[in-house]
Coordinates of C-alpha atoms in Angstrom, one line a residue:
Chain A
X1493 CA 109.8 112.9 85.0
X1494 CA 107.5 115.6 84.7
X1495 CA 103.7 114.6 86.2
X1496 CA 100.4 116.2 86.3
X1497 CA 98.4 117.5 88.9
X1498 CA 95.6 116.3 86.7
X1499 CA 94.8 113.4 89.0
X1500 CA 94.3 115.2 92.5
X1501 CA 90.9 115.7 91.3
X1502 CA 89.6 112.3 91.3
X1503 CA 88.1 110.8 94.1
X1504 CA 91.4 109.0 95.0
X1505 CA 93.4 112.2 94.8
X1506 CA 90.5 114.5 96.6
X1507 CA 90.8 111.7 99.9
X1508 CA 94.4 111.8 100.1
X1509 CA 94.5 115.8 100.0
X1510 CA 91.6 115.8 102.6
X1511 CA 93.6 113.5 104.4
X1512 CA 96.3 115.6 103.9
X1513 CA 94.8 118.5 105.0
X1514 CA 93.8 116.8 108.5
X1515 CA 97.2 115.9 109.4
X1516 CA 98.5 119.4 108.5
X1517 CA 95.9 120.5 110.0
X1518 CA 96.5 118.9 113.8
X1519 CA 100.2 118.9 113.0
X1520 CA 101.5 115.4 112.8
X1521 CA 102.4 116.3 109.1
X1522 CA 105.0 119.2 108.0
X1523 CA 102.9 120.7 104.4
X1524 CA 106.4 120.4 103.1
X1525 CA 106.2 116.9 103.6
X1526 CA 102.3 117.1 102.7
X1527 CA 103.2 117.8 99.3
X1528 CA 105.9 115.7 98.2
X1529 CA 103.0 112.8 99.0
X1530 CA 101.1 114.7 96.7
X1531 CA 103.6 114.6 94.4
X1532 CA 104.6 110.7 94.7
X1533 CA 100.8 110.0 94.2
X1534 CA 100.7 112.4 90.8
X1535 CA 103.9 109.8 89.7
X1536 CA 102.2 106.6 91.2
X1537 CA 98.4 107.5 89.6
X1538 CA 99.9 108.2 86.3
X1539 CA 102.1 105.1 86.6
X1540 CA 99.3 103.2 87.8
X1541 CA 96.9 104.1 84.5
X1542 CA 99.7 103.3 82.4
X1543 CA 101.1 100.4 83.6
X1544 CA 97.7 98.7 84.8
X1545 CA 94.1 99.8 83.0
X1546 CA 93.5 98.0 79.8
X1547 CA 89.9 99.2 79.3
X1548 CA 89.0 101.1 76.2
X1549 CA 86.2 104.1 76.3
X1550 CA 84.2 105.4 73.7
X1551 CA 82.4 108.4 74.4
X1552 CA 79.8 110.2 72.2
X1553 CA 76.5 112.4 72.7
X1554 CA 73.1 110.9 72.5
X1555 CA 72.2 111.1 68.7
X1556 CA 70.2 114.0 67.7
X1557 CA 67.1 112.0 66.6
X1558 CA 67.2 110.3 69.9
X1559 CA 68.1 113.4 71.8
X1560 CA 65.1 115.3 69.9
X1561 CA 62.5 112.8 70.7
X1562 CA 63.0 112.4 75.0
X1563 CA 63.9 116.4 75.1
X1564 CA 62.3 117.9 72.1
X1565 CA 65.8 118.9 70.7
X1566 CA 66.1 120.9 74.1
X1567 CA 68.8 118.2 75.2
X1568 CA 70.3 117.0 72.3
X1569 CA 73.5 115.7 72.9
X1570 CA 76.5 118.0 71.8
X1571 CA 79.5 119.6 72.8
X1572 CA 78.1 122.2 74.9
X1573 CA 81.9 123.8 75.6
X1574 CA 85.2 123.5 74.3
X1575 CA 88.3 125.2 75.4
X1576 CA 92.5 124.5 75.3
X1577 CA 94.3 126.4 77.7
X1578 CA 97.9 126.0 79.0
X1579 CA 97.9 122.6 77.2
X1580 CA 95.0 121.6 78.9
X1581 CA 91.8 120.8 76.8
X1582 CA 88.1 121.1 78.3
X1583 CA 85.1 119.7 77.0
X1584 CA 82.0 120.0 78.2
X1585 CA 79.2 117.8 76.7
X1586 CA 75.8 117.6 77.1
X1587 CA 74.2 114.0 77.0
X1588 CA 76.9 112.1 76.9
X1589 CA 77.3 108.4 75.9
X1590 CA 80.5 106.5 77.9
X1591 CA 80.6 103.2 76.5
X1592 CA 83.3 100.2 77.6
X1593 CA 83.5 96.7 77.4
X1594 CA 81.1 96.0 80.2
X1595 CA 79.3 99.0 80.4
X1596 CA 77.2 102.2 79.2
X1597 CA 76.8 105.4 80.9
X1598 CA 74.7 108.0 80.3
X1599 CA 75.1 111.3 81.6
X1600 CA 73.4 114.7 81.3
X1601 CA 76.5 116.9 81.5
X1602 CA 80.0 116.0 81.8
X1603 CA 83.1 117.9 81.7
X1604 CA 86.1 116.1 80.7
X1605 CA 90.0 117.7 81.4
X1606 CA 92.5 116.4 79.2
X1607 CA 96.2 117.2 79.3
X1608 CA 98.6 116.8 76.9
X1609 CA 99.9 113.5 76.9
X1610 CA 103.4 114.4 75.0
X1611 CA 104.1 116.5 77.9
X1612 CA 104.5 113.4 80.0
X1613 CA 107.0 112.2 77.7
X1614 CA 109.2 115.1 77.2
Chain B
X1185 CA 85.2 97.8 86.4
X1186 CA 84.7 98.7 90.1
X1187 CA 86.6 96.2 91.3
X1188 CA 89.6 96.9 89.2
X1189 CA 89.3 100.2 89.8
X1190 CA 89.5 99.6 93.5
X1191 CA 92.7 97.1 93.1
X1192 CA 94.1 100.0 91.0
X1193 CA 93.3 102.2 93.7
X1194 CA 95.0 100.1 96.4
X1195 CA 97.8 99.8 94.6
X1196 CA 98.5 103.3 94.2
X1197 CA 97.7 103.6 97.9
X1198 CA 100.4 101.4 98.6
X1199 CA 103.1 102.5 96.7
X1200 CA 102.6 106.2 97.4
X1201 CA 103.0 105.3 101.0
X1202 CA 106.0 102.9 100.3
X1203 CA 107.8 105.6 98.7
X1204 CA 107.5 108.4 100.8
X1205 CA 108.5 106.1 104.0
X1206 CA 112.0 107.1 103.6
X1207 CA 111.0 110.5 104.2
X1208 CA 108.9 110.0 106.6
X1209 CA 111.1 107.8 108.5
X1210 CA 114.5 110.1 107.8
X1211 CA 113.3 113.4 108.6
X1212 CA 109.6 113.4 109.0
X1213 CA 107.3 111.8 111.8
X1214 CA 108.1 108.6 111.5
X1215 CA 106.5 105.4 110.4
X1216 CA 103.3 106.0 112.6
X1217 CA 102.3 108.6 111.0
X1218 CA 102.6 107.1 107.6
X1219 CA 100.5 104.6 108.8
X1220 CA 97.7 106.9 110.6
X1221 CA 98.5 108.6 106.8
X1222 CA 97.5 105.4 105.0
X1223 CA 94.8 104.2 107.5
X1224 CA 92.6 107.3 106.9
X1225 CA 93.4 107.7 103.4
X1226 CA 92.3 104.2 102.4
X1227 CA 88.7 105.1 105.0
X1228 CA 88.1 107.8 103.1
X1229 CA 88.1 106.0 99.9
X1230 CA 86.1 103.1 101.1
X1231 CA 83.8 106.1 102.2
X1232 CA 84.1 107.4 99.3
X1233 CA 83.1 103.9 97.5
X1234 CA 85.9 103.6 95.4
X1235 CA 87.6 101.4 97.3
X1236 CA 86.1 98.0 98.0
X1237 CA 85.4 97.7 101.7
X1238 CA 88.0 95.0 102.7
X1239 CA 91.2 96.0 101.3
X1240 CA 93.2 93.1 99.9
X1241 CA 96.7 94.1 100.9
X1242 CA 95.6 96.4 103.7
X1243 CA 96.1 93.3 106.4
X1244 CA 99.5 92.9 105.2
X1245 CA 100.9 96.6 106.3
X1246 CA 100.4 95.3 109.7
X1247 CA 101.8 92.4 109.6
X1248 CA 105.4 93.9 108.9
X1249 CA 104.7 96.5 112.1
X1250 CA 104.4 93.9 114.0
X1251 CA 107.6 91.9 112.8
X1252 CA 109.7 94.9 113.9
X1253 CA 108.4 95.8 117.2
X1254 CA 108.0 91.9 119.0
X1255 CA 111.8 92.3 119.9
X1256 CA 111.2 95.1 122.6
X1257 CA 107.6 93.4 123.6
X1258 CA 109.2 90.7 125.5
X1259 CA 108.6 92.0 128.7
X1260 CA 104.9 92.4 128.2
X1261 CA 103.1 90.7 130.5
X1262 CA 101.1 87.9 129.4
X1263 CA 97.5 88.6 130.1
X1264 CA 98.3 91.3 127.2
X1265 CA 97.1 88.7 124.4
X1266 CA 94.1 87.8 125.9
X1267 CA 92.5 91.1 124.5
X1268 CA 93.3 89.5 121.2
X1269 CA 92.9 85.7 121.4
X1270 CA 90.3 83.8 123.3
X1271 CA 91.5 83.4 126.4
X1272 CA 91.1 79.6 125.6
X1273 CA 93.6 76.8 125.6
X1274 CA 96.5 78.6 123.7
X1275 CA 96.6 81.6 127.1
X1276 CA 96.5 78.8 129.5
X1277 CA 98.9 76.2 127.9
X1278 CA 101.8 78.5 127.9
X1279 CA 102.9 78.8 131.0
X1280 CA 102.8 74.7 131.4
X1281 CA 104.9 74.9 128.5
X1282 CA 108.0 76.4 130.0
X1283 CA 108.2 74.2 132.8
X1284 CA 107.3 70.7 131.2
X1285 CA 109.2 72.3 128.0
X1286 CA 112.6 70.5 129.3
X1287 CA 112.0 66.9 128.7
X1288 CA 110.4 67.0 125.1
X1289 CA 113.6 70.1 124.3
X1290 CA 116.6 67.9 123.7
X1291 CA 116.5 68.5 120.2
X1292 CA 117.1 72.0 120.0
X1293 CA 117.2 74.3 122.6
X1294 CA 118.4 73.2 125.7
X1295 CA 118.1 76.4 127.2
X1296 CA 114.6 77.5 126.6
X1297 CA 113.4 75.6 129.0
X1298 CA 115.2 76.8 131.9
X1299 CA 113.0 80.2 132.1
X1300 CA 115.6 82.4 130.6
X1301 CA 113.2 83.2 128.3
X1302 CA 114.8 86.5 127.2
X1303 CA 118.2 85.0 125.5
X1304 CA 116.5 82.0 124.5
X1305 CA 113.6 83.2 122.5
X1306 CA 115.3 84.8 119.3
X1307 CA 117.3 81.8 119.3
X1308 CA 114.3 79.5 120.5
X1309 CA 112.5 81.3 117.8
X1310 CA 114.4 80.5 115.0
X1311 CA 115.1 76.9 115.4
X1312 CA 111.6 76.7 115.7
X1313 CA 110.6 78.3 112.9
X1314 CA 113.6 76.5 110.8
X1315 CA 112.2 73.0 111.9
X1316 CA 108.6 73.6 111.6
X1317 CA 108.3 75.3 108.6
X1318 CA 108.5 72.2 106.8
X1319 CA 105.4 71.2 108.1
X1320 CA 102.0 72.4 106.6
X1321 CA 100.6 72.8 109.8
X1322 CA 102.8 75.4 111.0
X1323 CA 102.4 77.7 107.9
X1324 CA 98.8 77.5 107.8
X1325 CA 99.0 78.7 111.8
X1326 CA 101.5 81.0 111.0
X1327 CA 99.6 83.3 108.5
X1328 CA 96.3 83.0 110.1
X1329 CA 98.1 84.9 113.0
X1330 CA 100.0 86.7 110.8
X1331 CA 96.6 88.6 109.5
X1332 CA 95.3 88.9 112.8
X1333 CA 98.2 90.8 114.1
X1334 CA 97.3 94.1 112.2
X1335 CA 99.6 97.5 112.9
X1336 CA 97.6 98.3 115.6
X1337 CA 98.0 94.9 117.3
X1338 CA 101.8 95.1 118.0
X1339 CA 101.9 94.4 121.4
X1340 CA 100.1 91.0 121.1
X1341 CA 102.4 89.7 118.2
X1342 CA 105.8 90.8 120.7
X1343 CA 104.0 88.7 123.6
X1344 CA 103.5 85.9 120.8
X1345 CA 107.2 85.8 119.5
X1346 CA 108.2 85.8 123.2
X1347 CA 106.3 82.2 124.0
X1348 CA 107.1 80.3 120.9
X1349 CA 110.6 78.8 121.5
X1350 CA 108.8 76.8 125.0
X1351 CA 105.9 76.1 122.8
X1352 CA 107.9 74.4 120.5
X1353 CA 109.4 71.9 122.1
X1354 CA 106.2 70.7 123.5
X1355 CA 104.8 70.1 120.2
X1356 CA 107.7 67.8 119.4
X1357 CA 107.4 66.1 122.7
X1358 CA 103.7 65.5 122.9
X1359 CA 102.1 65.6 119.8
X1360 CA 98.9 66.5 117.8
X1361 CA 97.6 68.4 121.0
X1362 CA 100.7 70.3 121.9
X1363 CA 101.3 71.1 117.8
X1364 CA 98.4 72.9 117.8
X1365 CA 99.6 75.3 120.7
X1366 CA 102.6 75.5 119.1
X1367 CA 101.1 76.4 115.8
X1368 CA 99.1 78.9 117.6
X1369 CA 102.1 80.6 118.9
X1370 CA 103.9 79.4 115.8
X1371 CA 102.7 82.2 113.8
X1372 CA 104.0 85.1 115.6
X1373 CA 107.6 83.9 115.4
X1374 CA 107.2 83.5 111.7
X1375 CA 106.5 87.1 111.4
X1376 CA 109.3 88.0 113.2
X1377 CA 111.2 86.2 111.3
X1378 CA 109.8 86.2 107.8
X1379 CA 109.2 89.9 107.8
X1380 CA 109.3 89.9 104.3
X1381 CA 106.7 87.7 103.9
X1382 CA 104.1 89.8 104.8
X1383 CA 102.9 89.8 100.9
X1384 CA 101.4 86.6 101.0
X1385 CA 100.0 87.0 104.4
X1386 CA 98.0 89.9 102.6
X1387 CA 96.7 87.9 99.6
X1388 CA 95.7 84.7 102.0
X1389 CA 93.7 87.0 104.9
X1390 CA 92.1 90.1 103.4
X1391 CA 88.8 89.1 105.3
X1392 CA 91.2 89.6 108.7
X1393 CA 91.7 93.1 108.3
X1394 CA 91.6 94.3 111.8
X1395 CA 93.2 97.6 110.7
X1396 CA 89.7 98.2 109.1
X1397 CA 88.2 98.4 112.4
X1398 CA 90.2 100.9 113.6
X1399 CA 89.8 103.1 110.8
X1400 CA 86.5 104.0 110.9
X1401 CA 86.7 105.4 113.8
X1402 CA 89.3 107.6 112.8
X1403 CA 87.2 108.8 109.9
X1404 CA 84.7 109.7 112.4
X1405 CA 87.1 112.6 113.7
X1406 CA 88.5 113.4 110.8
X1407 CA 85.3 114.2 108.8
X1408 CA 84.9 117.0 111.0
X1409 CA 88.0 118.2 110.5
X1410 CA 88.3 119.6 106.9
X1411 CA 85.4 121.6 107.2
X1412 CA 87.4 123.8 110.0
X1413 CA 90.4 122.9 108.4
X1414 CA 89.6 125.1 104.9
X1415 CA 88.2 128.1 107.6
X1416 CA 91.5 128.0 108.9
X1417 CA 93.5 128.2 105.9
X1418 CA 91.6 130.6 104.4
X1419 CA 92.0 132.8 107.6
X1420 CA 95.6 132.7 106.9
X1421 CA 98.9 130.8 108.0
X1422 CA 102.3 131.9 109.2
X1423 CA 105.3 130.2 107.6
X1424 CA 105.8 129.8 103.9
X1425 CA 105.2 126.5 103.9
X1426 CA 101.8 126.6 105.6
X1427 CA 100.8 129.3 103.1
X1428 CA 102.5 126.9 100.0
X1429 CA 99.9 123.8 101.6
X1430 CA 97.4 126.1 102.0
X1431 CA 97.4 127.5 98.4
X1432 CA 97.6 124.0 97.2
X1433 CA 94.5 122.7 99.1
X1434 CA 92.7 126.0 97.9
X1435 CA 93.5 125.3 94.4
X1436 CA 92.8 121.8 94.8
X1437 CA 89.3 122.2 95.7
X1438 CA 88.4 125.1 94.2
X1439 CA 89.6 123.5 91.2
X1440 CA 87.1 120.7 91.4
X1441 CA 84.6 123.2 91.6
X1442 CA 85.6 125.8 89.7
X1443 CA 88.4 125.7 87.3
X1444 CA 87.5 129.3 85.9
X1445 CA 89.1 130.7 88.7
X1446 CA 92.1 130.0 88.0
X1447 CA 92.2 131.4 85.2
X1448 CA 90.2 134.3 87.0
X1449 CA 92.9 136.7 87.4
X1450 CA 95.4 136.3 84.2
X1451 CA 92.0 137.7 82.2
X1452 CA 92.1 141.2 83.0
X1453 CA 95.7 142.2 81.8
X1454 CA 94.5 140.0 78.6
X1455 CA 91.4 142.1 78.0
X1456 CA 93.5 145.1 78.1
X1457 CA 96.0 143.8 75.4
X1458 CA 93.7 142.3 72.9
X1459 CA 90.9 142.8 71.7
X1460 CA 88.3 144.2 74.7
X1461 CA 85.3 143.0 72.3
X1462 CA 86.6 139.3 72.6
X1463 CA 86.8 138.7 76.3
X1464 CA 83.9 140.4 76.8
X1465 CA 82.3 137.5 75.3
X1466 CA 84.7 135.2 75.9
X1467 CA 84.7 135.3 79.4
X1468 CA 87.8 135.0 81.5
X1469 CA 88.8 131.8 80.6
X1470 CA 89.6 132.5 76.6
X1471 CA 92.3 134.2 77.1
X1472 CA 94.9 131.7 76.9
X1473 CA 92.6 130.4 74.0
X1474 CA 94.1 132.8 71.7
X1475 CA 97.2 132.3 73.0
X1476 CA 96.7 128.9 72.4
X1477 CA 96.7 128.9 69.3
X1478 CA 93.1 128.4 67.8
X1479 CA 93.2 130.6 64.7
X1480 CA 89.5 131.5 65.1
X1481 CA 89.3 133.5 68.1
X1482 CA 90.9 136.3 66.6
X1483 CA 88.4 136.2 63.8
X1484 CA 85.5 136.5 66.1
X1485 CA 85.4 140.4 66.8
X1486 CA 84.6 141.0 63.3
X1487 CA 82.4 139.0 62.5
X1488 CA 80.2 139.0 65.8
X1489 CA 81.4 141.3 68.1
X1490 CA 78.2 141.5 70.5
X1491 CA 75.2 139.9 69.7
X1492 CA 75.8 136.2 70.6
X1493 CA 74.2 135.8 74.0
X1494 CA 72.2 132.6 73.7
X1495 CA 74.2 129.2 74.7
X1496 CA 72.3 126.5 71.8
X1497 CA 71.6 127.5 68.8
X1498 CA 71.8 125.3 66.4
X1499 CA 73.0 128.6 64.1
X1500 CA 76.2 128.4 65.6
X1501 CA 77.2 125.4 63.5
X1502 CA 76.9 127.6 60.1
X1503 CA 78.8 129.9 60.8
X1504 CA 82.4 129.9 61.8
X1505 CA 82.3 132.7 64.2
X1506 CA 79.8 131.3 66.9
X1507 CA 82.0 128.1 67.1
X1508 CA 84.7 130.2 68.4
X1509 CA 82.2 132.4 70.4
X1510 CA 82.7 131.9 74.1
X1511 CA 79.2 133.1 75.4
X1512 CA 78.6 129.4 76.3
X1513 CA 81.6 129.9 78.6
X1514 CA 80.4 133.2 80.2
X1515 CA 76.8 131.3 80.9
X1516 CA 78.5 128.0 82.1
X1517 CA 80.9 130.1 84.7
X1518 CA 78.1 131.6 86.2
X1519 CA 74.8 130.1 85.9
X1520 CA 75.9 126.7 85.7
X1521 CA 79.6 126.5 87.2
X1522 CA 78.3 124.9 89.9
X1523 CA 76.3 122.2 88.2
X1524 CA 79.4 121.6 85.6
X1525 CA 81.7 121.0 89.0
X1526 CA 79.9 118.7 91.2
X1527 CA 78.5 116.1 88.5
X1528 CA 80.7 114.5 86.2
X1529 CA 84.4 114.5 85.5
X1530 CA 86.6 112.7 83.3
X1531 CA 90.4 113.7 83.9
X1532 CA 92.8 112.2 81.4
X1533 CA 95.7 113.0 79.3
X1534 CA 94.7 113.6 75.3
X1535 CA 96.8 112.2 72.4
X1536 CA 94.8 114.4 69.5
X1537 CA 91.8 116.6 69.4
X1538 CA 90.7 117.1 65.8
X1539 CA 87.8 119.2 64.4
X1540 CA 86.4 119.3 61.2
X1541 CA 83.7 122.1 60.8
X1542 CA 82.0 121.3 63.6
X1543 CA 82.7 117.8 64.3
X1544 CA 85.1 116.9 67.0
X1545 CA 87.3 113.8 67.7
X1546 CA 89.5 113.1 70.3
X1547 CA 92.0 110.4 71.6
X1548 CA 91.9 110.4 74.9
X1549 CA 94.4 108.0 77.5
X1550 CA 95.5 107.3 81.0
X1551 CA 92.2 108.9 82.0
X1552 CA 89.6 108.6 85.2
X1553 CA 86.3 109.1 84.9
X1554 CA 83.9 110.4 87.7
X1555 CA 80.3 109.2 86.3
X1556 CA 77.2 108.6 88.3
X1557 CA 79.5 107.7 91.4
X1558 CA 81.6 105.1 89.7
X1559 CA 85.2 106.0 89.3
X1560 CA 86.1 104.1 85.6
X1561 CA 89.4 104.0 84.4
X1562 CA 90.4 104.2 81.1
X1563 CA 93.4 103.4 78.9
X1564 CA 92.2 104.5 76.0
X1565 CA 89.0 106.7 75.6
X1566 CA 87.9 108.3 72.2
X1567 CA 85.3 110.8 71.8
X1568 CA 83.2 112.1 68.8
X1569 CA 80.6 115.0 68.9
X1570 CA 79.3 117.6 67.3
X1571 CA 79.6 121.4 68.7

């Protein structure tokens, strides 16, 4: 099954590789052996989000009229970049709105990486 | 959400490390290491504060450790458990229990009694655990020791397994008194035994994590160590496999901070087959935009080949050509790469990106978001805005 490196870059995948790292490092770990962990947490993070995460997101930018009156239309919310490269989408948004059941996040900037998920599947 | 997100966490901790054991136990470094592995992986996440402090399941992985080592523990001498029980009733009753042990035995284990305590324990151990665990008592006993005894704690669950088989008896013999000894040294031989249990041992004693103490101070060490550890790599390693790891980390962490670079290097041979005009603009990332398969990069020369410098202007959404206009890129890779790195990240896999004039959608799943220090995880995520 094909997986994505997507996932070293959350906090979960940035401890292991520091981890990683370490135990190269002081050589009680073989890299070879370094990265087939990596690779068995790219299966197990992907499996993990499928299998067990229900939540739903909505994400949107700060309306204009509400951007325009904190920021004076400086930092209305928009998408600030987009980009799709080798499959990979990038969005960068400026005054975001993440919404879920029990929660709302606002955040100034926020770039979001997206895969494709048919790749997964193939 | 945090805490889901930490039991998600966990459990991806875990089963990572359960299936790389066979490696690690066939031709790697063994089972230690997969547990130093583990330890300071799940520190650095509770560092990190992703990981609720107490790990649920945590207190389990030690439990099975110390089911397979007791065997070869016999021989330890017995002041060793004092270091992890008070040196209370349960260190001093044990010796009286091998010699009184005889009278109250004749149910089981004749032998036990007699001193040779290294044939009789398995044995002693068994029967004990066979008749006890019908009572409530015992079990209750059994997994409170059973989360005590953490990886690190091997040698006092050996000892433990070796005093059982005498402790047993007494209990029979004298009663409440002498059950609760037992029990005490009841739990040990259940581990031995009931290795697969360790599950449930988890669940019942996260609070017991004893592992967690140890932990820490291996995160101590190891914080220092990345730093020297990227000098190093960077400096340049020997075999092939070193160099593999090393460009791994490096693209690991520079990725985090700066995706651009990656694309970095393909953009030069694209500038020189294409369009110059585009990339120019475009910065290095667009290349593979065209590629890609957006129609309107191509367009973009013509219509504005130079004069697009300024990131917002609300002009852009008129006209076709600033949408596909990649000065934002140029600005964001070097003004404000850094900022765009370290705040806020939302990795996920997408099912559909639409746009319509300037209005974009998105079905987003599978994803993890970074936001204000809260990891969130998503299922489903969809996104709407404007360019």
């Amino acid at each position: 099954m094909a997986t994505f490196e997507l996932y070293r870059r959350s906090t979960i995948g940035m401890c292991l590789t520091e981890t990683l790292d370490e135990m190269v490092q002081s050589g009680t770990l073989s890299p070879d052996l370094a990265i087939q962990v990596l690779t068995q947490f790219d299966k197990s993070m992907t499996e993990a989000l499928e299998t067990q995460v229900k939540s739903k997101v909505t994400i949107k930018v700060v309306p204009s009229a509400q951007g325009s009156r904190f920021t004076q239309g400086l930092g209305e919310g928009h998408l600030h970049t987009y980009r799709f490269c080798d499959n990979v989408w990038t969005f960068i948004l400026q005054d975001a709105l993440f919404k879920n059941e029990d929660s709302q996040e606002n955040v100034g900037r926020v770039k979001i990486v997206a895969c494709d998920s048919k790749l997964l599947t193939q | 959400m945090a805490a889901s997100t930490s039991s998600v966490y966990v459990s991806v901790i875990e089963d990572v490390i359960n299936k790389v054991r066979e490696e690690f136990m066939n031709n790697g470094p063994g089972e230690d290491v997969l547990k130093e592995l583990q330890g300071i992986w799940e520190a650095k996440t509770m560092q990190a504060g992703v990981v609720n402090n107490p790990i649920e399941r945590s207190a389990a992985k030690g439990t099975p450790g110390s089911g397979v080592t007791p065997v070869h523990d016999l021989n330890v001498p017995y002041e060793g458990t004092e270091e992890y029980e008070t040196p209370t009733a349960e260190i001093l009753f044990p010796p009286t229990p091998l010699q009184t042990p005889i009278p109250a035995t004749p149910i089981q284990t004749p032998l036990p009694g007699t001193g040779d305590n290294l044939y009789n324990i398995p044995t002693g151990g068994s029967d004990y655990s066979a008749n006890e665990s019908g009572s409530s008592n015992g079990g209750v006993n059994a997994e409170t020791k059973g989360g005590r005894p953490s990886p690190y704690m091997q040698p006092p669950s050996t000892w433990m397994n070796h005093r059982p088989p005498l402790d047993v008896n007494i209990a029979y013999v004298e009663g409440r008194d002498e059950v609760d000894r037992g029990a005490s040294h009841q739990p040990p031989t259940q581990d031995f035994l009931q290795m697969n249990s360790a599950k449930r041992k988890r669940e019942d004693f996260p609070a017991q994590y004893q592992a967690g103490g140890f932990i820490p101070q291996q995160d101590g060490a190891g914080d220092a160590a990345p730093e020297k550890f990227e000098i190093e790599v960077s400096g340049g390693s020997t075999s092939i496999a070193s160099r593999a790891w090393s460009e791994m980390l490096t693209r690991v962490r520079s990725s985090t901070p700066k995706i651009p670079q990656l694309d970095g290097p393909i953009p030069d041979p694209y500038d020189e087959l294409s369009t110059p005009n585009i990339y120019n603009y475009q910065g290095t990332f667009n290349e593979d935009y065209n590629v890609a398969s957006t129609p309107a990069p191509h367009d973009i020369p013509v219509s504005t080949p130079a004069p697009v410098v300024q990131n917002d202007l609300g002009d852009d959404d008129d006209d076709e050509p600033p949408l596909n206009e990649n000065d934002d890129d140029e600005l964001d890779d070097v003004d404000q790469g850094d900022e765009l790195n370290t705040a806020h990240l939302v990795l996920a896999q997408f099912d559909k990106v639409t746009r319509t004039k300037s209005k974009w959608k998105c079905t987003l799943k599978d994803g993890i978001m970074h936001i204000n220090n809260k990891d969130i995880l998503f299922n489903k995520a969809t996104g709407e805005f404007d360019f």
